[in-house]
Amino acid sequence: MKKVELLAPAGSFEKAKIAFLYGADAVYAGTSSLSLRTRADMEDNDLEDTIKYAHRMGKKVYVTLNIFAWDEKYEEIIEMAKKLEELKPDGIIAADGGVIEVLKQYAPSVNINVSTQANIVSMHSANFWYKNGAKRMILAREMNKEQLKYIMEHKPEGMEIEIFIHGAICFAYSGRCFLSDFLSCRSANLGDCAQSCRWCYNLYAEEKNNPGEYMPIETNEYGTSIFSSKDLCLIEEIPEIIEMGVDSLKIEGRLKTEYYLASVINAYRNAIDDYQKAPESYDYTKYLKELEKVKTRGLTTFYFKDRKNKDIQEYSGRQYNENYEFGGKVVEAQGDISTIEIKNKLMVGDTLEIIVPNQIEPVEFRIEQLYEEETNEPINEVSPGVKGQKVKMKLPIKCEKDWIIRRKK
């Protein structure tokens, strides 16, 4: 069975390390000014550190230069291309034909991966980019499995195929949206999306016979969330995707937390490995159970199974998980007592779960005692009043640095 790549987001160097710890084969990352995530905490030095760190581990890094660039951006793009030619990432993700021409000229030894922003939905489109120097095609999320299978069966041998399997779905076609720019002067196509599609809207219809009279159209007390999509989740379809021979399975979320990354990557890592070891006993429900713990919206297969699927909208506008939250991260594990960087309030008696790398079942335990980090004095609770707030506690198993802990609400 062909080995498939699990590709994870890395909005910072620290998040890249978490992604690799929990089983990612590769990460994608980009500097804030030239990728579609201006709020990602990844500058040139962090990008260089990420590439070097990954290559020492035998892992890969793909760099995103996927903005649709105005002419005044090209001086910076040329300088970045030259820098990437020196750093030798495993590929550069781009969508703009002008940017791709620059990459071919100034970073000729680095593979080009055509971004999902390029709207590749056909073998004809994939062939166009392949003939123009690209190696990997990141297909549009809007494709269904029959269309994907057709491309896998007819593509040139040297062409690689990457698809999204989990994460947020943009209401616009392959993420090419102008709503944010129109409403808040923040361009999604330059990496500064205000997520206007997640806002709650009130919709009114003007009465035909009474101009100037408006009747509200309501779905519930939240208003009408007509633009907000559920999150993509193809955990059940992993066997079918692997059997098609897809090269890379991609998780969305460079702005997501380390907790989100650990939970989602760990679930898909175990799912992929378990299927490849024992295809006949694959049971997606145990991986879905873990993904449900970290979700903040409903989950959908989008159009993968059914082009007519209408179960894709998140009408509640919910952006939080009612049952679980980020508890903390192990920063030091010595003897019986470990030091935890907390992310939410913790109290004696709380139920926590340790997300163990390469193990689908988390380790659940209750906090018996907390200790002040510097004095080791017993305390009953601790709150994240300052960034980097830490506490000491006894963990039920031997943990390692950067392991993630979730709190059950």
mmCIF file of C-alpha atoms in Angstrom:
data_model
loop_
_atom_site.group_PDB
_atom_site.id
_atom_site.type_symbol
_atom_site.label_atom_id
_atom_site.label_comp_id
_atom_site.label_asym_id
_atom_site.label_seq_id
_atom_site.Cartn_x
_atom_site.Cartn_y
_atom_site.Cartn_z
ATOM 1 C CA MET A 1 0.000 0.000 0.000
ATOM 2 C CA LYS A 2 1.330 3.421 -0.991
ATOM 3 C CA LYS A 3 2.506 5.587 1.910
ATOM 4 C CA VAL A 4 0.412 8.722 2.209
ATOM 5 C CA GLU A 5 1.650 12.024 3.632
ATOM 6 C CA LEU A 6 -0.179 13.646 6.558
ATOM 7 C CA LEU A 7 0.240 17.398 6.115
ATOM 8 C CA ALA A 8 -0.489 19.777 8.985
ATOM 9 C CA PRO A 9 -0.625 23.559 9.442
ATOM 10 C CA ALA A 10 2.114 25.443 11.283
ATOM 11 C CA GLY A 11 1.273 29.024 12.194
ATOM 12 C CA SER A 12 4.476 29.284 14.232
ATOM 13 C CA PHE A 13 7.690 27.378 14.906
ATOM 14 C CA GLU A 14 6.234 26.096 18.184
ATOM 15 C CA LYS A 15 3.136 24.824 16.410
ATOM 16 C CA ALA A 16 5.328 23.092 13.833
ATOM 17 C CA LYS A 17 7.056 21.187 16.641
ATOM 18 C CA ILE A 18 3.681 20.140 18.078
ATOM 19 C CA ALA A 19 2.551 19.003 14.622
ATOM 20 C CA PHE A 20 5.611 16.796 14.174
ATOM 21 C CA LEU A 21 5.359 15.461 17.733
ATOM 22 C CA TYR A 22 1.803 14.275 17.111
ATOM 23 C CA GLY A 23 2.572 12.566 13.836
ATOM 24 C CA ALA A 24 2.592 14.996 10.906
ATOM 25 C CA ASP A 25 4.883 13.956 8.064
ATOM 26 C CA ALA A 26 5.039 17.543 6.830
ATOM 27 C CA VAL A 27 3.832 21.030 7.674
ATOM 28 C CA TYR A 28 2.953 24.064 5.602
ATOM 29 C CA ALA A 29 3.940 27.497 6.827
ATOM 30 C CA GLY A 30 4.438 30.985 5.518
ATOM 31 C CA THR A 31 5.477 34.449 6.586
ATOM 32 C CA SER A 32 2.639 36.768 7.535
ATOM 33 C CA SER A 33 3.070 39.175 4.630
ATOM 34 C CA LEU A 34 3.140 36.724 1.712
ATOM 35 C CA SER A 35 0.758 33.938 2.688
ATOM 36 C CA LEU A 36 -2.992 33.951 3.263
ATOM 37 C CA ARG A 37 -2.614 34.180 7.051
ATOM 38 C CA THR A 38 -1.314 37.618 8.009
ATOM 39 C CA ARG A 39 -1.945 36.848 11.693
ATOM 40 C CA ALA A 40 0.222 33.734 11.697
ATOM 41 C CA ASP A 41 3.199 34.113 14.025
ATOM 42 C CA MET A 42 5.860 33.044 11.521
ATOM 43 C CA GLU A 43 8.627 35.405 10.430
ATOM 44 C CA ASP A 44 11.681 34.701 8.268
ATOM 45 C CA ASN A 45 13.842 33.397 11.127
ATOM 46 C CA ASP A 46 11.035 31.154 12.386
ATOM 47 C CA LEU A 47 10.547 29.789 8.885
ATOM 48 C CA GLU A 48 14.248 29.021 8.596
ATOM 49 C CA ASP A 49 14.227 27.319 12.005
ATOM 50 C CA THR A 50 11.172 25.280 11.021
ATOM 51 C CA ILE A 51 12.793 24.035 7.813
ATOM 52 C CA LYS A 52 16.045 23.093 9.544
ATOM 53 C CA TYR A 53 14.208 21.401 12.436
ATOM 54 C CA ALA A 54 12.010 19.395 10.059
ATOM 55 C CA HIS A 55 14.856 18.249 7.858
ATOM 56 C CA ARG A 56 16.849 17.054 10.884
ATOM 57 C CA MET A 57 13.871 14.807 11.685
ATOM 58 C CA GLY A 58 13.386 13.605 8.132
ATOM 59 C CA LYS A 59 10.162 15.632 7.851
ATOM 60 C CA LYS A 60 9.079 18.139 5.196
ATOM 61 C CA VAL A 61 8.075 21.807 5.023
ATOM 62 C CA TYR A 62 6.053 23.502 2.304
ATOM 63 C CA VAL A 63 6.173 27.288 2.252
ATOM 64 C CA THR A 64 3.072 29.272 1.321
ATOM 65 C CA LEU A 65 3.361 32.221 -1.063
ATOM 66 C CA ASN A 66 -0.268 32.002 -2.075
ATOM 67 C CA ILE A 67 -1.426 35.619 -2.062
ATOM 68 C CA PHE A 68 -2.792 37.212 -5.224
ATOM 69 C CA ALA A 69 -0.130 39.887 -5.454
ATOM 70 C CA TRP A 70 -0.270 43.469 -6.639
ATOM 71 C CA ASP A 71 2.744 44.663 -8.636
ATOM 72 C CA GLU A 72 4.152 46.496 -5.615
ATOM 73 C CA LYS A 73 4.496 43.145 -3.810
ATOM 74 C CA TYR A 74 6.825 41.573 -6.349
ATOM 75 C CA GLU A 75 10.064 43.064 -5.044
ATOM 76 C CA GLU A 76 9.396 41.330 -1.722
ATOM 77 C CA ILE A 77 8.319 38.134 -3.477
ATOM 78 C CA ILE A 78 11.543 38.036 -5.511
ATOM 79 C CA GLU A 79 13.628 38.439 -2.341
ATOM 80 C CA MET A 80 11.661 35.651 -0.635
ATOM 81 C CA ALA A 81 12.112 33.391 -3.662
ATOM 82 C CA LYS A 82 15.878 33.930 -3.523
ATOM 83 C CA LYS A 83 15.873 33.140 0.198
ATOM 84 C CA LEU A 84 13.864 29.953 -0.336
ATOM 85 C CA GLU A 85 16.285 28.848 -3.027
ATOM 86 C CA GLU A 86 18.922 28.903 -0.276
ATOM 87 C CA LEU A 87 16.754 27.337 2.468
ATOM 88 C CA LYS A 88 15.534 24.505 0.224
ATOM 89 C CA PRO A 89 12.030 23.806 1.569
ATOM 90 C CA ASP A 90 10.324 20.774 0.064
ATOM 91 C CA GLY A 91 7.936 22.867 -1.980
ATOM 92 C CA ILE A 92 6.426 26.330 -2.380
ATOM 93 C CA ILE A 93 2.637 26.714 -2.436
ATOM 94 C CA ALA A 94 1.438 29.396 -4.865
ATOM 95 C CA ALA A 95 -1.685 30.250 -6.851
ATOM 96 C CA ASP A 96 -0.896 33.453 -8.746
ATOM 97 C CA GLY A 97 0.574 32.814 -12.207
ATOM 98 C CA GLY A 98 2.872 35.821 -11.810
ATOM 99 C CA VAL A 99 4.208 34.523 -8.501
ATOM 100 C CA ILE A 100 4.784 31.098 -10.028
ATOM 101 C CA GLU A 101 6.804 32.653 -12.871
ATOM 102 C CA VAL A 102 8.967 34.435 -10.277
ATOM 103 C CA LEU A 103 9.494 31.173 -8.389
ATOM 104 C CA LYS A 104 10.576 29.369 -11.540
ATOM 105 C CA GLN A 105 13.148 32.085 -12.188
ATOM 106 C CA TYR A 106 14.497 32.766 -8.681
ATOM 107 C CA ALA A 107 13.918 29.444 -6.879
ATOM 108 C CA PRO A 108 14.365 26.930 -9.708
ATOM 109 C CA SER A 109 15.445 24.029 -7.502
ATOM 110 C CA VAL A 110 12.337 24.117 -5.269
ATOM 111 C CA ASN A 111 9.183 22.244 -6.269
ATOM 112 C CA ILE A 112 6.041 24.271 -6.955
ATOM 113 C CA ASN A 113 2.754 23.160 -5.383
ATOM 114 C CA VAL A 114 -0.294 24.843 -6.919
ATOM 115 C CA SER A 115 -2.550 26.144 -4.141
ATOM 116 C CA THR A 116 -6.206 25.272 -3.745
ATOM 117 C CA GLN A 117 -6.756 28.987 -4.421
ATOM 118 C CA ALA A 118 -6.063 28.222 -8.090
ATOM 119 C CA ASN A 119 -9.367 26.307 -8.244
ATOM 120 C CA ILE A 120 -8.046 23.102 -9.788
ATOM 121 C CA VAL A 121 -11.173 21.005 -10.431
ATOM 122 C CA SER A 122 -10.217 19.099 -13.589
ATOM 123 C CA MET A 123 -7.516 17.012 -15.223
ATOM 124 C CA HIS A 124 -7.213 19.726 -17.893
ATOM 125 C CA SER A 125 -6.400 22.375 -15.302
ATOM 126 C CA ALA A 126 -3.970 20.081 -13.476
ATOM 127 C CA ASN A 127 -2.197 19.318 -16.753
ATOM 128 C CA PHE A 128 -1.879 23.032 -17.541
ATOM 129 C CA TRP A 129 0.004 23.689 -14.304
ATOM 130 C CA TYR A 130 2.062 20.500 -14.657
ATOM 131 C CA LYS A 131 3.213 21.536 -18.147
ATOM 132 C CA ASN A 132 4.118 24.940 -16.689
ATOM 133 C CA GLY A 133 6.494 23.530 -14.105
ATOM 134 C CA ALA A 134 4.372 22.616 -11.080
ATOM 135 C CA LYS A 135 4.800 19.224 -9.431
ATOM 136 C CA ARG A 136 1.914 18.998 -6.946
ATOM 137 C CA MET A 137 -1.734 19.986 -7.386
ATOM 138 C CA ILE A 138 -3.739 20.940 -4.291
ATOM 139 C CA LEU A 139 -7.252 20.261 -5.509
ATOM 140 C CA ALA A 140 -10.282 22.405 -4.755
ATOM 141 C CA ARG A 141 -12.381 21.290 -1.785
ATOM 142 C CA GLU A 142 -15.476 21.426 -4.016
ATOM 143 C CA MET A 143 -14.540 18.226 -5.878
ATOM 144 C CA ASN A 144 -16.344 14.963 -5.227
ATOM 145 C CA LYS A 145 -14.761 11.541 -5.020
ATOM 146 C CA GLU A 146 -15.644 10.505 -8.577
ATOM 147 C CA GLN A 147 -13.844 13.584 -9.941
ATOM 148 C CA LEU A 148 -10.872 12.907 -7.660
ATOM 149 C CA LYS A 149 -10.724 9.283 -8.762
ATOM 150 C CA TYR A 150 -10.761 10.327 -12.429
ATOM 151 C CA ILE A 151 -7.757 12.588 -11.900
ATOM 152 C CA MET A 152 -5.882 9.896 -9.965
ATOM 153 C CA GLU A 153 -6.435 7.434 -12.823
ATOM 154 C CA HIS A 154 -5.454 9.812 -15.629
ATOM 155 C CA LYS A 155 -2.721 12.041 -14.217
ATOM 156 C CA PRO A 156 0.926 11.828 -15.359
ATOM 157 C CA GLU A 157 3.067 9.591 -13.165
ATOM 158 C CA GLY A 158 5.187 12.495 -11.881
ATOM 159 C CA MET A 159 2.240 14.633 -10.798
ATOM 160 C CA GLU A 160 1.424 14.644 -7.071
ATOM 161 C CA ILE A 161 -2.095 15.187 -5.707
ATOM 162 C CA GLU A 162 -2.944 16.813 -2.386
ATOM 163 C CA ILE A 163 -6.438 17.225 -0.913
ATOM 164 C CA PHE A 164 -7.929 18.732 2.228
ATOM 165 C CA ILE A 165 -9.394 16.206 4.647
ATOM 166 C CA HIS A 166 -10.195 18.353 7.690
ATOM 167 C CA GLY A 167 -10.807 21.925 8.761
ATOM 168 C CA ALA A 168 -12.709 25.107 8.031
ATOM 169 C CA ILE A 169 -14.498 25.547 4.722
ATOM 170 C CA CYS A 170 -14.634 29.018 3.235
ATOM 171 C CA PHE A 171 -18.048 30.012 1.913
ATOM 172 C CA ALA A 172 -16.387 31.303 -1.268
ATOM 173 C CA TYR A 173 -15.250 29.057 -4.104
ATOM 174 C CA SER A 174 -11.911 27.577 -2.993
ATOM 175 C CA GLY A 175 -11.458 30.485 -0.615
ATOM 176 C CA ARG A 176 -11.394 33.216 -3.254
ATOM 177 C CA CYS A 177 -13.641 35.675 -1.481
ATOM 178 C CA PHE A 178 -14.157 39.434 -1.627
ATOM 179 C CA LEU A 179 -16.733 39.745 1.159
ATOM 180 C CA SER A 180 -14.193 40.624 3.854
ATOM 181 C CA ASP A 181 -12.597 43.314 1.722
ATOM 182 C CA PHE A 182 -16.005 44.779 0.859
ATOM 183 C CA LEU A 183 -17.295 44.873 4.455
ATOM 184 C CA SER A 184 -14.145 45.609 6.463
ATOM 185 C CA CYS A 185 -11.408 46.585 3.962
ATOM 186 C CA ARG A 186 -9.451 43.426 4.864
ATOM 187 C CA SER A 187 -8.625 41.349 1.798
ATOM 188 C CA ALA A 188 -8.850 37.573 2.145
ATOM 189 C CA ASN A 189 -6.817 37.241 -1.047
ATOM 190 C CA LEU A 190 -3.961 39.110 0.623
ATOM 191 C CA GLY A 191 -4.159 37.064 3.818
ATOM 192 C CA ASP A 192 -6.177 39.390 6.069
ATOM 193 C CA CYS A 193 -9.647 37.809 6.093
ATOM 194 C CA ALA A 194 -12.003 39.178 8.770
ATOM 195 C CA GLN A 195 -14.123 35.994 8.490
ATOM 196 C CA SER A 196 -17.200 37.996 7.531
ATOM 197 C CA CYS A 197 -18.905 34.718 6.613
ATOM 198 C CA ARG A 198 -18.945 33.791 10.324
ATOM 199 C CA TRP A 199 -20.837 36.933 11.303
ATOM 200 C CA CYS A 200 -24.488 36.741 12.243
ATOM 201 C CA TYR A 201 -26.684 38.531 9.716
ATOM 202 C CA ASN A 202 -30.281 39.738 9.745
ATOM 203 C CA LEU A 203 -32.042 39.357 6.429
ATOM 204 C CA TYR A 204 -34.990 41.490 5.290
ATOM 205 C CA ALA A 205 -37.240 41.302 2.252
ATOM 206 C CA GLU A 206 -38.893 44.413 0.828
ATOM 207 C CA GLU A 207 -42.621 43.908 0.383
ATOM 208 C CA LYS A 208 -43.555 44.058 -3.298
ATOM 209 C CA ASN A 209 -46.751 46.059 -2.821
ATOM 210 C CA ASN A 210 -45.355 48.349 -0.121
ATOM 211 C CA PRO A 211 -41.997 49.874 -1.166
ATOM 212 C CA GLY A 212 -39.952 50.850 1.872
ATOM 213 C CA GLU A 213 -41.627 48.243 4.077
ATOM 214 C CA TYR A 214 -39.274 45.430 5.109
ATOM 215 C CA MET A 215 -40.152 42.051 6.578
ATOM 216 C CA PRO A 216 -37.460 40.190 8.573
ATOM 217 C CA ILE A 217 -36.539 36.679 7.450
ATOM 218 C CA GLU A 218 -35.459 34.704 10.510
ATOM 219 C CA THR A 219 -34.263 31.177 11.184
ATOM 220 C CA ASN A 220 -33.739 31.398 14.955
ATOM 221 C CA GLU A 221 -32.761 33.771 17.735
ATOM 222 C CA TYR A 222 -29.227 34.100 16.322
ATOM 223 C CA GLY A 223 -30.398 35.658 13.065
ATOM 224 C CA THR A 224 -29.559 34.127 9.712
ATOM 225 C CA SER A 225 -26.077 32.621 9.410
ATOM 226 C CA ILE A 226 -26.366 32.160 5.680
ATOM 227 C CA PHE A 227 -22.628 32.228 4.913
ATOM 228 C CA SER A 228 -21.104 30.146 7.716
ATOM 229 C CA SER A 229 -20.070 26.615 6.721
ATOM 230 C CA LYS A 230 -19.519 23.560 8.881
ATOM 231 C CA ASP A 231 -15.996 22.140 9.070
ATOM 232 C CA LEU A 232 -14.782 19.488 6.659
ATOM 233 C CA CYS A 233 -14.186 16.024 8.130
ATOM 234 C CA LEU A 234 -13.278 13.035 5.947
ATOM 235 C CA ILE A 235 -12.228 10.614 8.691
ATOM 236 C CA GLU A 236 -14.748 7.988 7.518
ATOM 237 C CA GLU A 237 -13.470 8.262 3.948
ATOM 238 C CA ILE A 238 -9.761 7.763 4.782
ATOM 239 C CA PRO A 239 -9.659 4.165 3.415
ATOM 240 C CA GLU A 240 -11.208 5.190 0.090
ATOM 241 C CA ILE A 241 -8.835 8.155 -0.267
ATOM 242 C CA ILE A 242 -5.758 6.067 0.537
ATOM 243 C CA GLU A 243 -6.824 3.379 -1.944
ATOM 244 C CA MET A 244 -7.096 6.013 -4.693
ATOM 245 C CA GLY A 245 -3.393 6.746 -4.201
ATOM 246 C CA VAL A 246 -3.642 10.401 -3.125
ATOM 247 C CA ASP A 247 -0.175 11.644 -2.161
ATOM 248 C CA SER A 248 -0.945 14.087 0.646
ATOM 249 C CA LEU A 249 -3.825 14.561 3.098
ATOM 250 C CA LYS A 250 -4.042 18.108 4.393
ATOM 251 C CA ILE A 251 -5.427 19.568 7.613
ATOM 252 C CA GLU A 252 -6.500 23.234 7.589
ATOM 253 C CA GLY A 253 -5.779 25.607 10.478
ATOM 254 C CA ARG A 254 -2.617 27.721 10.713
ATOM 255 C CA LEU A 255 -4.358 30.014 13.214
ATOM 256 C CA LYS A 256 -5.627 27.134 15.363
ATOM 257 C CA THR A 257 -4.221 26.342 18.816
ATOM 258 C CA GLU A 258 -1.609 23.743 19.715
ATOM 259 C CA TYR A 259 -4.440 21.831 21.387
ATOM 260 C CA TYR A 260 -6.416 21.701 18.141
ATOM 261 C CA LEU A 261 -3.345 20.558 16.212
ATOM 262 C CA ALA A 262 -2.473 17.813 18.699
ATOM 263 C CA SER A 263 -6.040 16.466 18.774
ATOM 264 C CA VAL A 264 -6.710 16.487 15.045
ATOM 265 C CA ILE A 265 -3.272 15.364 13.865
ATOM 266 C CA ASN A 266 -3.186 12.555 16.416
ATOM 267 C CA ALA A 267 -6.608 11.296 15.296
ATOM 268 C CA TYR A 268 -5.696 11.223 11.613
ATOM 269 C CA ARG A 269 -2.208 9.826 12.280
ATOM 270 C CA ASN A 270 -3.727 6.873 14.114
ATOM 271 C CA ALA A 271 -6.463 6.446 11.509
ATOM 272 C CA ILE A 272 -3.988 6.322 8.615
ATOM 273 C CA ASP A 273 -1.572 3.998 10.391
ATOM 274 C CA ASP A 274 -4.296 1.661 11.654
ATOM 275 C CA TYR A 275 -5.863 1.352 8.209
ATOM 276 C CA GLN A 276 -2.544 0.637 6.539
ATOM 277 C CA LYS A 277 -1.746 -2.033 9.140
ATOM 278 C CA ALA A 278 -5.161 -3.719 9.184
ATOM 279 C CA PRO A 279 -7.565 -2.452 6.495
ATOM 280 C CA GLU A 280 -10.263 -4.972 7.333
ATOM 281 C CA SER A 281 -10.701 -3.720 10.908
ATOM 282 C CA TYR A 282 -10.804 0.040 10.246
ATOM 283 C CA ASP A 283 -13.386 1.691 12.516
ATOM 284 C CA TYR A 284 -13.633 5.427 11.961
ATOM 285 C CA THR A 285 -15.888 6.005 14.989
ATOM 286 C CA LYS A 286 -13.066 5.937 17.546
ATOM 287 C CA TYR A 287 -11.161 8.634 15.642
ATOM 288 C CA LEU A 288 -14.328 10.674 15.112
ATOM 289 C CA LYS A 289 -14.905 10.554 18.873
ATOM 290 C CA GLU A 290 -11.604 12.385 19.385
ATOM 291 C CA LEU A 291 -12.335 14.902 16.619
ATOM 292 C CA GLU A 292 -15.710 15.662 18.198
ATOM 293 C CA LYS A 293 -13.928 16.720 21.383
ATOM 294 C CA VAL A 294 -12.122 19.585 19.667
ATOM 295 C CA LYS A 295 -14.706 20.752 17.140
ATOM 296 C CA THR A 296 -16.240 24.233 17.416
ATOM 297 C CA ARG A 297 -18.668 23.849 14.510
ATOM 298 C CA GLY A 298 -20.600 20.975 12.994
ATOM 299 C CA LEU A 299 -18.738 18.518 10.771
ATOM 300 C CA THR A 300 -19.546 17.732 7.147
ATOM 301 C CA THR A 301 -18.168 15.692 4.256
ATOM 302 C CA PHE A 302 -19.031 18.720 2.043
ATOM 303 C CA TYR A 303 -19.329 17.520 -1.581
ATOM 304 C CA PHE A 304 -16.948 14.565 -1.312
ATOM 305 C CA LYS A 305 -19.658 11.886 -1.260
ATOM 306 C CA ASP A 306 -22.570 13.787 -2.781
ATOM 307 C CA ARG A 307 -22.514 16.831 -5.060
ATOM 308 C CA LYS A 308 -26.082 17.631 -3.934
ATOM 309 C CA ASN A 309 -25.254 17.544 -0.216
ATOM 310 C CA LYS A 310 -27.014 20.403 1.595
ATOM 311 C CA ASP A 311 -25.740 19.564 5.087
ATOM 312 C CA ILE A 312 -22.908 22.079 4.963
ATOM 313 C CA GLN A 313 -24.175 25.177 6.785
ATOM 314 C CA GLU A 314 -23.502 26.057 10.444
ATOM 315 C CA TYR A 315 -26.688 27.918 11.355
ATOM 316 C CA SER A 316 -25.917 28.351 15.045
ATOM 317 C CA GLY A 317 -22.740 30.352 14.454
ATOM 318 C CA ARG A 318 -21.163 28.469 17.382
ATOM 319 C CA GLN A 319 -17.412 29.018 17.830
ATOM 320 C CA TYR A 320 -16.677 27.065 21.006
ATOM 321 C CA ASN A 321 -16.834 23.508 22.345
ATOM 322 C CA GLU A 322 -19.316 22.922 25.139
ATOM 323 C CA ASN A 323 -17.582 19.868 26.581
ATOM 324 C CA TYR A 324 -13.803 20.255 26.252
ATOM 325 C CA GLU A 325 -11.164 22.973 26.165
ATOM 326 C CA PHE A 326 -7.393 23.451 26.077
ATOM 327 C CA GLY A 327 -6.104 22.615 29.559
ATOM 328 C CA GLY A 328 -2.376 23.067 29.193
ATOM 329 C CA LYS A 329 0.953 21.902 27.805
ATOM 330 C CA VAL A 330 3.712 19.993 29.573
ATOM 331 C CA VAL A 331 6.798 22.210 29.695
ATOM 332 C CA GLU A 332 8.865 20.114 32.116
ATOM 333 C CA ALA A 333 8.452 16.536 33.316
ATOM 334 C CA GLN A 334 10.687 15.521 36.227
ATOM 335 C CA GLY A 335 9.867 12.651 38.546
ATOM 336 C CA ASP A 336 6.316 12.528 39.856
ATOM 337 C CA ILE A 337 5.595 16.233 39.471
ATOM 338 C CA SER A 338 5.318 17.959 36.084
ATOM 339 C CA THR A 339 5.194 21.647 35.207
ATOM 340 C CA ILE A 340 2.237 22.639 33.049
ATOM 341 C CA GLU A 341 1.740 25.846 31.086
ATOM 342 C CA ILE A 342 -1.958 26.418 31.600
ATOM 343 C CA LYS A 343 -4.360 27.672 28.943
ATOM 344 C CA ASN A 344 -7.590 27.794 30.978
ATOM 345 C CA LYS A 345 -8.545 27.788 34.645
ATOM 346 C CA LEU A 346 -7.675 24.552 36.465
ATOM 347 C CA MET A 347 -9.006 23.415 39.834
ATOM 348 C CA VAL A 348 -8.459 20.483 42.145
ATOM 349 C CA GLY A 349 -11.072 17.902 41.161
ATOM 350 C CA ASP A 350 -11.110 18.819 37.452
ATOM 351 C CA THR A 351 -11.090 15.974 34.943
ATOM 352 C CA LEU A 352 -8.225 16.177 32.431
ATOM 353 C CA GLU A 353 -7.123 14.085 29.473
ATOM 354 C CA ILE A 354 -3.545 13.655 28.285
ATOM 355 C CA ILE A 355 -3.338 13.431 24.492
ATOM 356 C CA VAL A 356 -0.627 10.812 23.989
ATOM 357 C CA PRO A 357 1.221 10.912 20.637
ATOM 358 C CA ASN A 358 0.492 7.869 18.447
ATOM 359 C CA GLN A 359 -2.192 6.616 20.835
ATOM 360 C CA ILE A 360 -5.833 7.222 19.997
ATOM 361 C CA GLU A 361 -7.192 6.775 23.519
ATOM 362 C CA PRO A 362 -6.310 9.713 25.809
ATOM 363 C CA VAL A 363 -5.348 9.117 29.438
ATOM 364 C CA GLU A 364 -8.043 10.516 31.738
ATOM 365 C CA PHE A 365 -7.403 11.559 35.352
ATOM 366 C CA ARG A 366 -8.615 13.946 38.040
ATOM 367 C CA ILE A 367 -6.470 16.668 39.551
ATOM 368 C CA GLU A 368 -5.665 15.609 43.114
ATOM 369 C CA GLN A 369 -3.425 18.538 43.969
ATOM 370 C CA LEU A 370 -1.939 21.629 42.369
ATOM 371 C CA TYR A 371 1.318 23.281 43.412
ATOM 372 C CA GLU A 372 2.491 26.843 42.912
ATOM 373 C CA GLU A 373 5.280 26.801 40.324
ATOM 374 C CA GLU A 374 7.991 28.674 42.259
ATOM 375 C CA THR A 375 7.209 27.892 45.904
ATOM 376 C CA ASN A 376 5.737 24.386 45.499
ATOM 377 C CA GLU A 377 2.990 25.427 47.935
ATOM 378 C CA PRO A 378 -0.321 23.513 47.518
ATOM 379 C CA ILE A 379 -3.083 25.565 45.871
ATOM 380 C CA ASN A 380 -6.680 24.760 44.935
ATOM 381 C CA GLU A 381 -6.906 26.549 41.606
ATOM 382 C CA VAL A 382 -4.933 28.525 39.047
ATOM 383 C CA SER A 383 -6.003 30.902 36.272
ATOM 384 C CA PRO A 384 -4.094 32.035 33.161
ATOM 385 C CA GLY A 385 -3.813 35.656 34.258
ATOM 386 C CA VAL A 386 -0.589 36.191 32.322
ATOM 387 C CA LYS A 387 0.835 34.589 29.212
ATOM 388 C CA GLY A 388 2.929 31.570 30.105
ATOM 389 C CA GLN A 389 1.267 31.017 33.516
ATOM 390 C CA LYS A 390 2.477 27.693 34.932
ATOM 391 C CA VAL A 391 1.485 25.253 37.647
ATOM 392 C CA LYS A 392 2.817 21.956 38.939
ATOM 393 C CA MET A 393 0.785 18.772 39.275
ATOM 394 C CA LYS A 394 1.151 15.010 39.453
ATOM 395 C CA LEU A 395 0.362 13.222 36.195
ATOM 396 C CA PRO A 396 -0.763 9.565 36.067
ATOM 397 C CA ILE A 397 1.760 8.540 33.400
ATOM 398 C CA LYS A 398 5.258 9.542 32.392
ATOM 399 C CA CYS A 399 4.858 12.464 30.004
ATOM 400 C CA GLU A 400 7.251 14.313 27.762
ATOM 401 C CA LYS A 401 7.754 17.979 26.975
ATOM 402 C CA ASP A 402 5.067 19.551 24.759
ATOM 403 C CA TRP A 403 2.451 16.883 25.368
ATOM 404 C CA ILE A 404 -0.991 18.486 25.335
ATOM 405 C CA ILE A 405 -3.639 18.221 28.053
ATOM 406 C CA ARG A 406 -7.340 18.918 27.566
ATOM 407 C CA ARG A 407 -9.829 19.838 30.262
ATOM 408 C CA LYS A 408 -13.296 18.361 30.470
ATOM 409 C CA LYS A 409 -15.780 21.131 31.289
#
